């Protein structure tokens, strides 16, 4: 370590008495005069990474500005008409803010676009925006006509009131053109249903309408299931589903605020207070509650998947024929999620049974953390500060996300189809204007979206790292004060730790937030890979198999040795020593490896209980999100979400992030106390002088080994 840590932080009877340059803790100590807390003779660390982080924020602002300038979130929900207007957009030509459903007017074009040998693309088929999908009349033939303009002296409102039908106003030339399926009016032969704001044809022609059409001299209309499949394929494409998933986030913003913001804040504070006053029972409560919540969320998945009850997810907006069954990728994804949740539920139940014997090991350490929280009461409320900063960031980030995902350019298609349609402005049939419009996403938009997603990860981890560092500095002051707390400790240590972070260690937090989480995931994957290699090595008896297994183990060992130096305990050593991130990681790793027998099982089980606690908060948020999304508001009209899957997952992620901020109080308290104990023991020949009696009993090497080896 390069010197006793007690001289750096806290009361140290032999080294601190001579340190006249240290701040005084207060007049409550019993260890002699001249004893202080963390010295301020430190300097800024990892400045290069702080500059990199500042540049990252500039890039995030520029990237988001591009989205706000080019994007239109309406494109995520609604489609384009043949003029390039976004249905439901009041800035179109004409104004279509009340017309939000896309309808393909010519069924023959839809049929031809589904033929493999055809050059017709469905994106070039003539489509307009309507208020609702038309259906054939029971006793006559009705038409859907183009937007009124030119010689058609009707307003858009009058056109809507006439059910989009002004066939009676057409001139003979216009009527002849319409009978050739060239417009401006087209017959309604097939029923259609609103599937995510596009009218999907049902390949079941109305005999009455078709008979009238043929009697009027209309051209032949194809009656084929391909009409149904082609329109459904366009609505159910991967890109369309992705856009709807992103749009669901915007539509469900009240759910995200309540279930992803306010609810986890309340639950996390309640959990911390219960740890403070009911610590002995919290481990069991957490395990039981976790299993109950996993089962509840799984049951909701079964209900929305249609496997339980009679309230399955539907892709149809509004009323539809109950005998017409339309499925979609959203339903398939929900089925897959339900199967996955079933597997997780089984694993969670079996894992809970497996750790029952070990739960008691974590309770004494949680009690020590509860005592710290009781003494340094500001720790309970400090996470509110990064919580509000993150809340502001997420509001900005989600808004930018909606705009970035919709920032493609509306460009006219380059098509080679031979088609003609009546142009009301020109007053004649025009064969040079057949191509439709599409939203084109250039590669740089994809890069911008990926950078935006990465930015959310780094910013979130940065605020979590800053919060963890402040908490670690506060708890370390408590430990090395031998529990002799002055009236200044509850708030002074937190404020002082925050000042040190802002002044000296922001760069260390920036690089730590970038690398710690990915490295921990890589370490987990390597551990799984190593276990697989052990199985392969035991199964293969050949020399080649043994050589391959041994070399792989060697490579993994080298990689793992490198990764071991990068861990979240570095934040503790940053708070205590003021070192840079990588140096602090090496110090923390050395302490842990030298005392692995003492702290290994306790630390692991403690982390498991805290992880289950964070999952309890986030699962409760997900369950409440399911309940809110199951109301009429989100199942009908413009607020209808395509699937509860993405909003629930986002709510779960937000709830977990908020829980992580608050649970870091207990988590970092435990790990800071354990690291301080390790250093304390090293400096005093294996006998820690500053550890609380309860921690000494828990972490004593002989009693811990006996506890781990004895049976149930």
mmCIF file of C-alpha atoms in Angstrom, residues 8-335:
data_model
loop_
_atom_site.group_PDB
_atom_site.id
_atom_site.type_symbol
_atom_site.label_atom_id
_atom_site.label_comp_id
_atom_site.label_asym_id
_atom_site.label_seq_id
_atom_site.Cartn_x
_atom_site.Cartn_y
_atom_site.Cartn_z
ATOM 1 C CA UNK A 8 -4.502 9.063 5.450
ATOM 2 C CA UNK A 9 -8.004 8.668 6.803
ATOM 3 C CA UNK A 10 -9.525 8.553 10.243
ATOM 4 C CA UNK A 11 -8.074 8.282 13.689
ATOM 5 C CA UNK A 12 -4.755 6.485 13.902
ATOM 6 C CA UNK A 13 -3.133 6.453 17.339
ATOM 7 C CA UNK A 14 0.465 6.006 16.271
ATOM 8 C CA UNK A 15 0.710 7.904 13.012
ATOM 9 C CA UNK A 16 -1.866 10.631 13.293
ATOM 10 C CA UNK A 17 -0.647 12.181 16.500
ATOM 11 C CA UNK A 18 2.143 13.817 14.700
ATOM 12 C CA UNK A 19 0.158 14.968 11.730
ATOM 13 C CA UNK A 20 -0.450 18.554 12.558
ATOM 14 C CA UNK A 21 -1.638 19.349 9.089
ATOM 15 C CA UNK A 22 -4.772 17.280 9.332
ATOM 16 C CA UNK A 23 -8.284 18.605 9.967
ATOM 17 C CA UNK A 24 -9.771 17.893 13.339
ATOM 18 C CA UNK A 25 -12.729 15.557 13.560
ATOM 19 C CA UNK A 26 -14.277 17.065 16.605
ATOM 20 C CA UNK A 27 -14.244 16.834 20.316
ATOM 21 C CA UNK A 28 -15.839 13.486 20.844
ATOM 22 C CA UNK A 29 -12.857 11.240 20.274
ATOM 23 C CA UNK A 30 -11.067 9.158 22.733
ATOM 24 C CA UNK A 31 -7.996 8.286 20.829
ATOM 25 C CA UNK A 32 -5.813 11.243 21.585
ATOM 26 C CA UNK A 33 -5.349 14.645 20.122
ATOM 27 C CA UNK A 34 -4.314 15.566 16.676
ATOM 28 C CA UNK A 35 -6.477 12.896 15.069
ATOM 29 C CA UNK A 36 -8.277 13.961 11.917
ATOM 30 C CA UNK A 37 -10.215 12.699 8.984
ATOM 31 C CA UNK A 38 -9.316 12.562 5.281
ATOM 32 C CA UNK A 39 -6.518 14.944 4.400
ATOM 33 C CA UNK A 40 -6.999 17.414 1.580
ATOM 34 C CA UNK A 41 -3.432 17.246 0.259
ATOM 35 C CA UNK A 42 -4.488 15.549 -2.988
ATOM 36 C CA UNK A 43 -4.516 16.618 -6.607
ATOM 37 C CA UNK A 44 -6.691 16.195 -9.648
ATOM 38 C CA UNK A 45 -6.534 12.740 -11.211
ATOM 39 C CA UNK A 46 -7.284 11.348 -14.670
ATOM 40 C CA UNK A 47 -7.667 14.801 -16.229
ATOM 41 C CA UNK A 48 -7.382 13.391 -19.749
ATOM 42 C CA UNK A 49 -10.493 11.282 -19.173
ATOM 43 C CA UNK A 50 -12.330 14.268 -17.725
ATOM 44 C CA UNK A 51 -11.574 16.193 -20.922
ATOM 45 C CA UNK A 52 -12.770 13.177 -22.918
ATOM 46 C CA UNK A 53 -15.983 13.103 -20.898
ATOM 47 C CA UNK A 54 -16.559 16.818 -21.509
ATOM 48 C CA UNK A 55 -16.028 16.260 -25.237
ATOM 49 C CA UNK A 56 -18.518 13.412 -25.055
ATOM 50 C CA UNK A 57 -21.149 15.749 -23.632
ATOM 51 C CA UNK A 58 -20.529 18.271 -26.398
ATOM 52 C CA UNK A 59 -20.954 15.480 -28.935
ATOM 53 C CA UNK A 60 -24.170 14.344 -27.193
ATOM 54 C CA UNK A 61 -25.637 17.848 -27.453
ATOM 55 C CA UNK A 62 -24.684 18.177 -31.116
ATOM 56 C CA UNK A 63 -26.008 14.702 -31.864
ATOM 57 C CA UNK A 64 -29.311 15.407 -30.127
ATOM 58 C CA UNK A 65 -29.628 18.764 -31.875
ATOM 59 C CA UNK A 66 -29.497 16.932 -35.201
ATOM 60 C CA UNK A 67 -32.394 14.755 -34.057
ATOM 61 C CA UNK A 68 -34.469 17.692 -32.830
ATOM 62 C CA UNK A 69 -33.864 19.485 -36.129
ATOM 63 C CA UNK A 70 -34.576 16.584 -38.503
ATOM 64 C CA UNK A 71 -36.924 14.301 -36.579
ATOM 65 C CA UNK A 72 -40.700 14.096 -36.410
ATOM 66 C CA UNK A 73 -41.994 11.583 -33.824
ATOM 67 C CA UNK A 74 -45.271 11.255 -35.746
ATOM 68 C CA UNK A 75 -43.356 9.196 -38.333
ATOM 69 C CA UNK A 76 -42.850 6.490 -35.718
ATOM 70 C CA UNK A 77 -46.592 5.870 -35.451
ATOM 71 C CA UNK A 78 -48.173 6.984 -38.704
ATOM 72 C CA UNK A 79 -47.355 6.255 -42.325
ATOM 73 C CA UNK A 80 -46.929 8.320 -45.508
ATOM 74 C CA UNK A 81 -49.496 8.988 -48.196
ATOM 75 C CA UNK A 82 -48.718 9.166 -51.922
ATOM 76 C CA UNK A 83 -47.817 12.855 -51.589
ATOM 77 C CA UNK A 84 -45.255 12.305 -48.854
ATOM 78 C CA UNK A 85 -47.471 13.638 -46.045
ATOM 79 C CA UNK A 86 -47.278 11.971 -42.664
ATOM 80 C CA UNK A 87 -50.796 10.935 -41.723
ATOM 81 C CA UNK A 88 -51.973 12.926 -38.722
ATOM 82 C CA UNK A 89 -49.587 15.833 -39.422
ATOM 83 C CA UNK A 90 -51.197 19.266 -39.584
ATOM 84 C CA UNK A 91 -48.317 20.574 -41.709
ATOM 85 C CA UNK A 92 -49.173 18.369 -44.692
ATOM 86 C CA UNK A 93 -50.667 19.338 -48.034
ATOM 87 C CA UNK A 94 -53.571 19.097 -47.498
ATOM 88 C CA UNK A 95 -53.921 19.371 -43.718
ATOM 89 C CA UNK A 96 -54.305 15.761 -42.558
ATOM 90 C CA UNK A 97 -54.074 16.220 -38.795
ATOM 91 C CA UNK A 98 -57.445 14.469 -38.375
ATOM 92 C CA UNK A 99 -56.620 11.785 -40.933
ATOM 93 C CA UNK A 100 -54.245 9.309 -39.317
ATOM 94 C CA UNK A 101 -54.992 5.986 -41.052
ATOM 95 C CA UNK A 102 -53.205 5.013 -44.269
ATOM 96 C CA UNK A 103 -55.395 3.355 -46.916
ATOM 97 C CA UNK A 104 -54.231 1.809 -50.187
ATOM 98 C CA UNK A 105 -56.822 2.859 -52.742
ATOM 99 C CA UNK A 106 -56.139 0.401 -55.590
ATOM 100 C CA UNK A 107 -56.432 -3.280 -54.523
ATOM 101 C CA UNK A 108 -54.897 -4.417 -57.801
ATOM 102 C CA UNK A 109 -51.712 -2.464 -57.050
ATOM 103 C CA UNK A 110 -51.529 -4.159 -53.652
ATOM 104 C CA UNK A 111 -51.967 -7.554 -55.312
ATOM 105 C CA UNK A 112 -49.348 -6.868 -57.995
ATOM 106 C CA UNK A 113 -46.803 -5.654 -55.434
ATOM 107 C CA UNK A 114 -47.003 -9.053 -53.781
ATOM 108 C CA UNK A 115 -46.094 -10.946 -56.953
ATOM 109 C CA UNK A 116 -42.449 -11.992 -57.132
ATOM 110 C CA UNK A 117 -42.311 -11.292 -60.875
ATOM 111 C CA UNK A 118 -43.841 -7.813 -60.561
ATOM 112 C CA UNK A 119 -41.905 -4.546 -60.589
ATOM 113 C CA UNK A 120 -44.569 -2.826 -58.519
ATOM 114 C CA UNK A 121 -43.539 -1.947 -54.975
ATOM 115 C CA UNK A 122 -46.145 -1.448 -52.271
ATOM 116 C CA UNK A 123 -44.405 1.779 -51.273
ATOM 117 C CA UNK A 124 -45.378 3.135 -54.720
ATOM 118 C CA UNK A 125 -49.028 2.040 -54.489
ATOM 119 C CA UNK A 126 -51.374 5.000 -54.178
ATOM 120 C CA UNK A 127 -52.290 5.569 -50.539
ATOM 121 C CA UNK A 128 -54.132 8.391 -48.806
ATOM 122 C CA UNK A 129 -54.886 9.277 -45.192
ATOM 123 C CA UNK A 130 -58.363 8.662 -43.784
ATOM 124 C CA UNK A 131 -60.022 8.902 -40.380
ATOM 125 C CA UNK A 132 -60.968 5.223 -40.362
ATOM 126 C CA UNK A 133 -60.721 2.209 -42.604
ATOM 127 C CA UNK A 134 -63.610 1.948 -45.111
ATOM 128 C CA UNK A 135 -65.806 -1.116 -45.443
ATOM 129 C CA UNK A 136 -68.080 -2.144 -48.346
ATOM 130 C CA UNK A 137 -71.702 -1.021 -48.181
ATOM 131 C CA UNK A 138 -74.205 -3.874 -47.703
ATOM 132 C CA UNK A 139 -76.538 -2.874 -50.555
ATOM 133 C CA UNK A 140 -74.562 -0.643 -52.920
ATOM 134 C CA UNK A 141 -71.104 0.306 -54.161
ATOM 135 C CA UNK A 142 -69.276 3.096 -52.397
ATOM 136 C CA UNK A 143 -66.024 4.781 -53.378
ATOM 137 C CA UNK A 144 -63.013 6.334 -51.719
ATOM 138 C CA UNK A 145 -61.856 9.333 -53.709
ATOM 139 C CA UNK A 146 -58.609 11.266 -53.759
ATOM 140 C CA UNK A 147 -58.048 14.456 -51.780
ATOM 141 C CA UNK A 148 -60.395 17.123 -53.243
ATOM 142 C CA UNK A 149 -58.555 19.691 -55.377
ATOM 143 C CA UNK A 150 -58.612 21.142 -58.866
ATOM 144 C CA UNK A 151 -62.102 20.894 -60.378
ATOM 145 C CA UNK A 152 -63.490 19.174 -57.282
ATOM 146 C CA UNK A 153 -64.801 22.131 -55.311
ATOM 147 C CA UNK A 154 -65.045 20.481 -51.922
ATOM 148 C CA UNK A 155 -63.300 21.269 -48.672
ATOM 149 C CA UNK A 156 -61.508 18.529 -46.812
ATOM 150 C CA UNK A 157 -64.183 18.635 -44.106
ATOM 151 C CA UNK A 158 -66.967 18.183 -46.691
ATOM 152 C CA UNK A 159 -65.002 15.330 -48.258
ATOM 153 C CA UNK A 160 -64.760 13.645 -44.853
ATOM 154 C CA UNK A 161 -68.466 14.191 -44.178
ATOM 155 C CA UNK A 162 -69.295 12.483 -47.490
ATOM 156 C CA UNK A 163 -67.242 9.432 -46.402
ATOM 157 C CA UNK A 164 -64.533 10.401 -48.931
ATOM 158 C CA UNK A 165 -66.958 9.772 -51.832
ATOM 159 C CA UNK A 166 -67.572 12.418 -54.506
ATOM 160 C CA UNK A 167 -68.060 9.986 -57.405
ATOM 161 C CA UNK A 168 -71.347 11.721 -58.270
ATOM 162 C CA UNK A 169 -69.433 14.972 -58.936
ATOM 163 C CA UNK A 170 -67.054 13.447 -61.476
ATOM 164 C CA UNK A 171 -67.001 14.391 -65.115
ATOM 165 C CA UNK A 172 -67.394 11.583 -67.693
ATOM 166 C CA UNK A 173 -63.624 11.507 -68.250
ATOM 167 C CA UNK A 174 -63.025 11.204 -64.524
ATOM 168 C CA UNK A 175 -65.599 8.403 -64.278
ATOM 169 C CA UNK A 176 -64.022 6.466 -67.122
ATOM 170 C CA UNK A 177 -60.636 6.876 -65.531
ATOM 171 C CA UNK A 178 -62.032 5.671 -62.182
ATOM 172 C CA UNK A 179 -63.534 2.567 -63.821
ATOM 173 C CA UNK A 180 -60.016 1.777 -65.109
ATOM 174 C CA UNK A 181 -58.693 2.019 -61.511
ATOM 175 C CA UNK A 182 -56.797 5.178 -62.374
ATOM 176 C CA UNK A 183 -58.735 7.477 -60.061
ATOM 177 C CA UNK A 184 -59.602 9.872 -58.731
ATOM 178 C CA UNK A 185 -62.184 7.513 -57.172
ATOM 179 C CA UNK A 186 -61.626 3.851 -56.319
ATOM 180 C CA UNK A 187 -64.237 1.231 -55.374
ATOM 181 C CA UNK A 188 -64.426 -0.261 -51.882
ATOM 182 C CA UNK A 189 -64.605 -3.972 -52.690
ATOM 183 C CA UNK A 190 -62.680 -5.498 -49.786
ATOM 184 C CA UNK A 191 -63.221 -4.852 -46.086
ATOM 185 C CA UNK A 192 -60.199 -3.510 -44.231
ATOM 186 C CA UNK A 193 -59.194 -3.247 -40.609
ATOM 187 C CA UNK A 194 -57.012 -0.719 -38.804
ATOM 188 C CA UNK A 195 -53.778 -2.512 -37.932
ATOM 189 C CA UNK A 196 -51.435 0.016 -36.318
ATOM 190 C CA UNK A 197 -52.788 2.933 -38.381
ATOM 191 C CA UNK A 198 -52.677 1.144 -41.727
ATOM 192 C CA UNK A 199 -55.759 -0.375 -43.332
ATOM 193 C CA UNK A 200 -55.013 -4.036 -43.891
ATOM 194 C CA UNK A 201 -57.154 -5.652 -46.558
ATOM 195 C CA UNK A 202 -59.218 -8.709 -45.680
ATOM 196 C CA UNK A 203 -59.244 -10.869 -48.823
ATOM 197 C CA UNK A 204 -62.964 -11.444 -48.669
ATOM 198 C CA UNK A 205 -64.604 -9.401 -51.413
ATOM 199 C CA UNK A 206 -68.143 -8.102 -51.004
ATOM 200 C CA UNK A 207 -70.288 -9.859 -53.616
ATOM 201 C CA UNK A 208 -72.752 -6.972 -53.766
ATOM 202 C CA UNK A 209 -70.063 -4.328 -54.286
ATOM 203 C CA UNK A 210 -68.170 -6.431 -56.806
ATOM 204 C CA UNK A 211 -71.379 -7.087 -58.786
ATOM 205 C CA UNK A 212 -72.177 -3.360 -58.952
ATOM 206 C CA UNK A 213 -68.610 -2.598 -60.003
ATOM 207 C CA UNK A 214 -68.672 -5.032 -62.882
ATOM 208 C CA UNK A 215 -72.120 -3.827 -63.973
ATOM 209 C CA UNK A 216 -70.720 -0.287 -64.198
ATOM 210 C CA UNK A 217 -68.003 -1.524 -66.576
ATOM 211 C CA UNK A 218 -65.128 -1.570 -64.116
ATOM 212 C CA UNK A 219 -61.975 -3.546 -64.804
ATOM 213 C CA UNK A 220 -61.405 -6.920 -63.230
ATOM 214 C CA UNK A 221 -60.274 -6.856 -59.580
ATOM 215 C CA UNK A 222 -58.108 -9.693 -58.309
ATOM 216 C CA UNK A 223 -59.574 -11.731 -55.456
ATOM 217 C CA UNK A 224 -56.576 -13.404 -53.879
ATOM 218 C CA UNK A 225 -55.190 -13.983 -50.383
ATOM 219 C CA UNK A 226 -52.033 -12.285 -51.597
ATOM 220 C CA UNK A 227 -53.803 -8.945 -51.098
ATOM 221 C CA UNK A 228 -54.174 -9.707 -47.400
ATOM 222 C CA UNK A 229 -50.636 -11.047 -47.013
ATOM 223 C CA UNK A 230 -49.000 -8.183 -48.893
ATOM 224 C CA UNK A 231 -50.612 -5.431 -46.836
ATOM 225 C CA UNK A 232 -49.938 -7.339 -43.611
ATOM 226 C CA UNK A 233 -46.292 -7.860 -44.559
ATOM 227 C CA UNK A 234 -45.809 -4.106 -44.914
ATOM 228 C CA UNK A 235 -47.448 -3.372 -41.560
ATOM 229 C CA UNK A 236 -45.567 -6.188 -39.810
ATOM 230 C CA UNK A 237 -42.077 -5.527 -41.185
ATOM 231 C CA UNK A 238 -39.123 -5.400 -38.800
ATOM 232 C CA UNK A 239 -38.557 -1.674 -39.350
ATOM 233 C CA UNK A 240 -42.252 -0.890 -38.764
ATOM 234 C CA UNK A 241 -42.259 -2.904 -35.540
ATOM 235 C CA UNK A 242 -39.093 -1.171 -34.309
ATOM 236 C CA UNK A 243 -40.621 2.249 -34.974
ATOM 237 C CA UNK A 244 -43.767 1.284 -33.094
ATOM 238 C CA UNK A 245 -41.720 0.072 -30.140
ATOM 239 C CA UNK A 246 -39.935 3.421 -29.952
ATOM 240 C CA UNK A 247 -43.253 5.235 -30.355
ATOM 241 C CA UNK A 248 -44.632 3.224 -27.415
ATOM 242 C CA UNK A 249 -42.039 4.905 -25.195
ATOM 243 C CA UNK A 250 -43.368 8.336 -26.160
ATOM 244 C CA UNK A 251 -47.012 7.324 -25.719
ATOM 245 C CA UNK A 252 -46.420 5.813 -22.289
ATOM 246 C CA UNK A 253 -44.475 8.746 -20.803
ATOM 247 C CA UNK A 254 -46.875 9.066 -17.811
ATOM 248 C CA UNK A 255 -46.181 5.415 -16.997
ATOM 249 C CA UNK A 256 -42.424 6.004 -17.191
ATOM 250 C CA UNK A 257 -42.658 9.013 -14.866
ATOM 251 C CA UNK A 258 -44.843 7.293 -12.278
ATOM 252 C CA UNK A 259 -43.500 3.727 -12.423
ATOM 253 C CA UNK A 260 -39.946 4.430 -13.581
ATOM 254 C CA UNK A 261 -39.306 7.599 -11.593
ATOM 255 C CA UNK A 262 -41.517 8.280 -8.587
ATOM 256 C CA UNK A 263 -42.368 4.724 -7.538
ATOM 257 C CA UNK A 264 -38.752 3.427 -7.343
ATOM 258 C CA UNK A 265 -37.772 6.559 -5.406
ATOM 259 C CA UNK A 266 -40.450 5.817 -2.823
ATOM 260 C CA UNK A 267 -39.710 2.086 -2.674
ATOM 261 C CA UNK A 268 -35.939 2.592 -2.389
ATOM 262 C CA UNK A 269 -36.273 5.008 0.521
ATOM 263 C CA UNK A 270 -38.705 2.612 2.230
ATOM 264 C CA UNK A 271 -36.215 -0.243 1.732
ATOM 265 C CA UNK A 272 -33.373 1.791 3.248
ATOM 266 C CA UNK A 273 -35.518 2.710 6.243
ATOM 267 C CA UNK A 274 -36.476 -0.930 6.726
ATOM 268 C CA UNK A 275 -32.784 -1.897 6.581
ATOM 269 C CA UNK A 276 -32.210 0.714 9.250
ATOM 270 C CA UNK A 277 -34.903 -0.537 11.638
ATOM 271 C CA UNK A 278 -35.729 -4.145 10.590
ATOM 272 C CA UNK A 279 -32.405 -5.414 9.293
ATOM 273 C CA UNK A 280 -32.698 -8.896 10.803
ATOM 274 C CA UNK A 281 -35.839 -9.681 8.801
ATOM 275 C CA UNK A 282 -34.975 -7.844 5.581
ATOM 276 C CA UNK A 283 -32.966 -10.675 4.037
ATOM 277 C CA UNK A 284 -35.907 -13.074 4.288
ATOM 278 C CA UNK A 285 -38.429 -10.436 3.244
ATOM 279 C CA UNK A 286 -36.310 -9.625 0.194
ATOM 280 C CA UNK A 287 -36.025 -13.246 -0.947
ATOM 281 C CA UNK A 288 -39.742 -13.991 -0.477
ATOM 282 C CA UNK A 289 -40.830 -10.718 -2.097
ATOM 283 C CA UNK A 290 -38.502 -11.285 -5.044
ATOM 284 C CA UNK A 291 -40.051 -14.657 -5.827
ATOM 285 C CA UNK A 292 -43.581 -13.303 -5.429
ATOM 286 C CA UNK A 293 -42.862 -10.421 -7.828
ATOM 287 C CA UNK A 294 -41.238 -12.680 -10.428
ATOM 288 C CA UNK A 295 -44.310 -14.915 -10.349
ATOM 289 C CA UNK A 296 -46.660 -11.915 -10.631
ATOM 290 C CA UNK A 297 -44.844 -10.398 -13.620
ATOM 291 C CA UNK A 298 -44.768 -13.803 -15.299
ATOM 292 C CA UNK A 299 -48.525 -14.197 -14.826
ATOM 293 C CA UNK A 300 -49.137 -10.801 -16.414
ATOM 294 C CA UNK A 301 -47.051 -11.905 -19.386
ATOM 295 C CA UNK A 302 -49.211 -15.013 -19.684
ATOM 296 C CA UNK A 303 -52.369 -12.874 -19.608
ATOM 297 C CA UNK A 304 -51.204 -10.466 -22.319
ATOM 298 C CA UNK A 305 -49.885 -13.361 -24.408
ATOM 299 C CA UNK A 306 -53.401 -14.810 -24.373
ATOM 300 C CA UNK A 307 -52.408 -18.010 -22.575
ATOM 301 C CA UNK A 308 -54.409 -17.130 -19.460
ATOM 302 C CA UNK A 309 -57.732 -15.291 -19.355
ATOM 303 C CA UNK A 310 -59.460 -13.473 -22.204
ATOM 304 C CA UNK A 311 -57.547 -10.197 -22.469
ATOM 305 C CA UNK A 312 -54.740 -10.904 -24.954
ATOM 306 C CA UNK A 313 -52.731 -8.315 -26.843
ATOM 307 C CA UNK A 314 -54.351 -7.313 -30.135
ATOM 308 C CA UNK A 315 -52.823 -5.576 -33.124
ATOM 309 C CA UNK A 316 -56.132 -4.084 -34.258
ATOM 310 C CA UNK A 317 -57.054 -0.523 -33.322
ATOM 311 C CA UNK A 318 -60.750 -0.061 -32.683
ATOM 312 C CA UNK A 319 -63.498 -2.561 -33.363
ATOM 313 C CA UNK A 320 -63.054 -5.446 -35.768
ATOM 314 C CA UNK A 321 -64.748 -8.616 -36.918
ATOM 315 C CA UNK A 322 -64.292 -11.181 -34.096
ATOM 316 C CA UNK A 323 -63.972 -13.923 -36.694
ATOM 317 C CA UNK A 324 -60.959 -12.214 -38.282
ATOM 318 C CA UNK A 325 -57.752 -13.147 -36.463
ATOM 319 C CA UNK A 326 -54.700 -10.980 -37.201
ATOM 320 C CA UNK A 327 -51.374 -11.614 -35.543
ATOM 321 C CA UNK A 328 -48.098 -9.685 -35.577
ATOM 322 C CA UNK A 329 -44.476 -9.682 -34.499
ATOM 323 C CA UNK A 330 -45.421 -7.910 -31.283
ATOM 324 C CA UNK A 331 -47.477 -10.905 -30.214
ATOM 325 C CA UNK A 332 -44.661 -13.293 -31.137
ATOM 326 C CA UNK A 333 -42.189 -11.207 -29.148
ATOM 327 C CA UNK A 334 -44.540 -11.226 -26.159
ATOM 328 C CA UNK A 335 -44.815 -15.011 -26.396
#
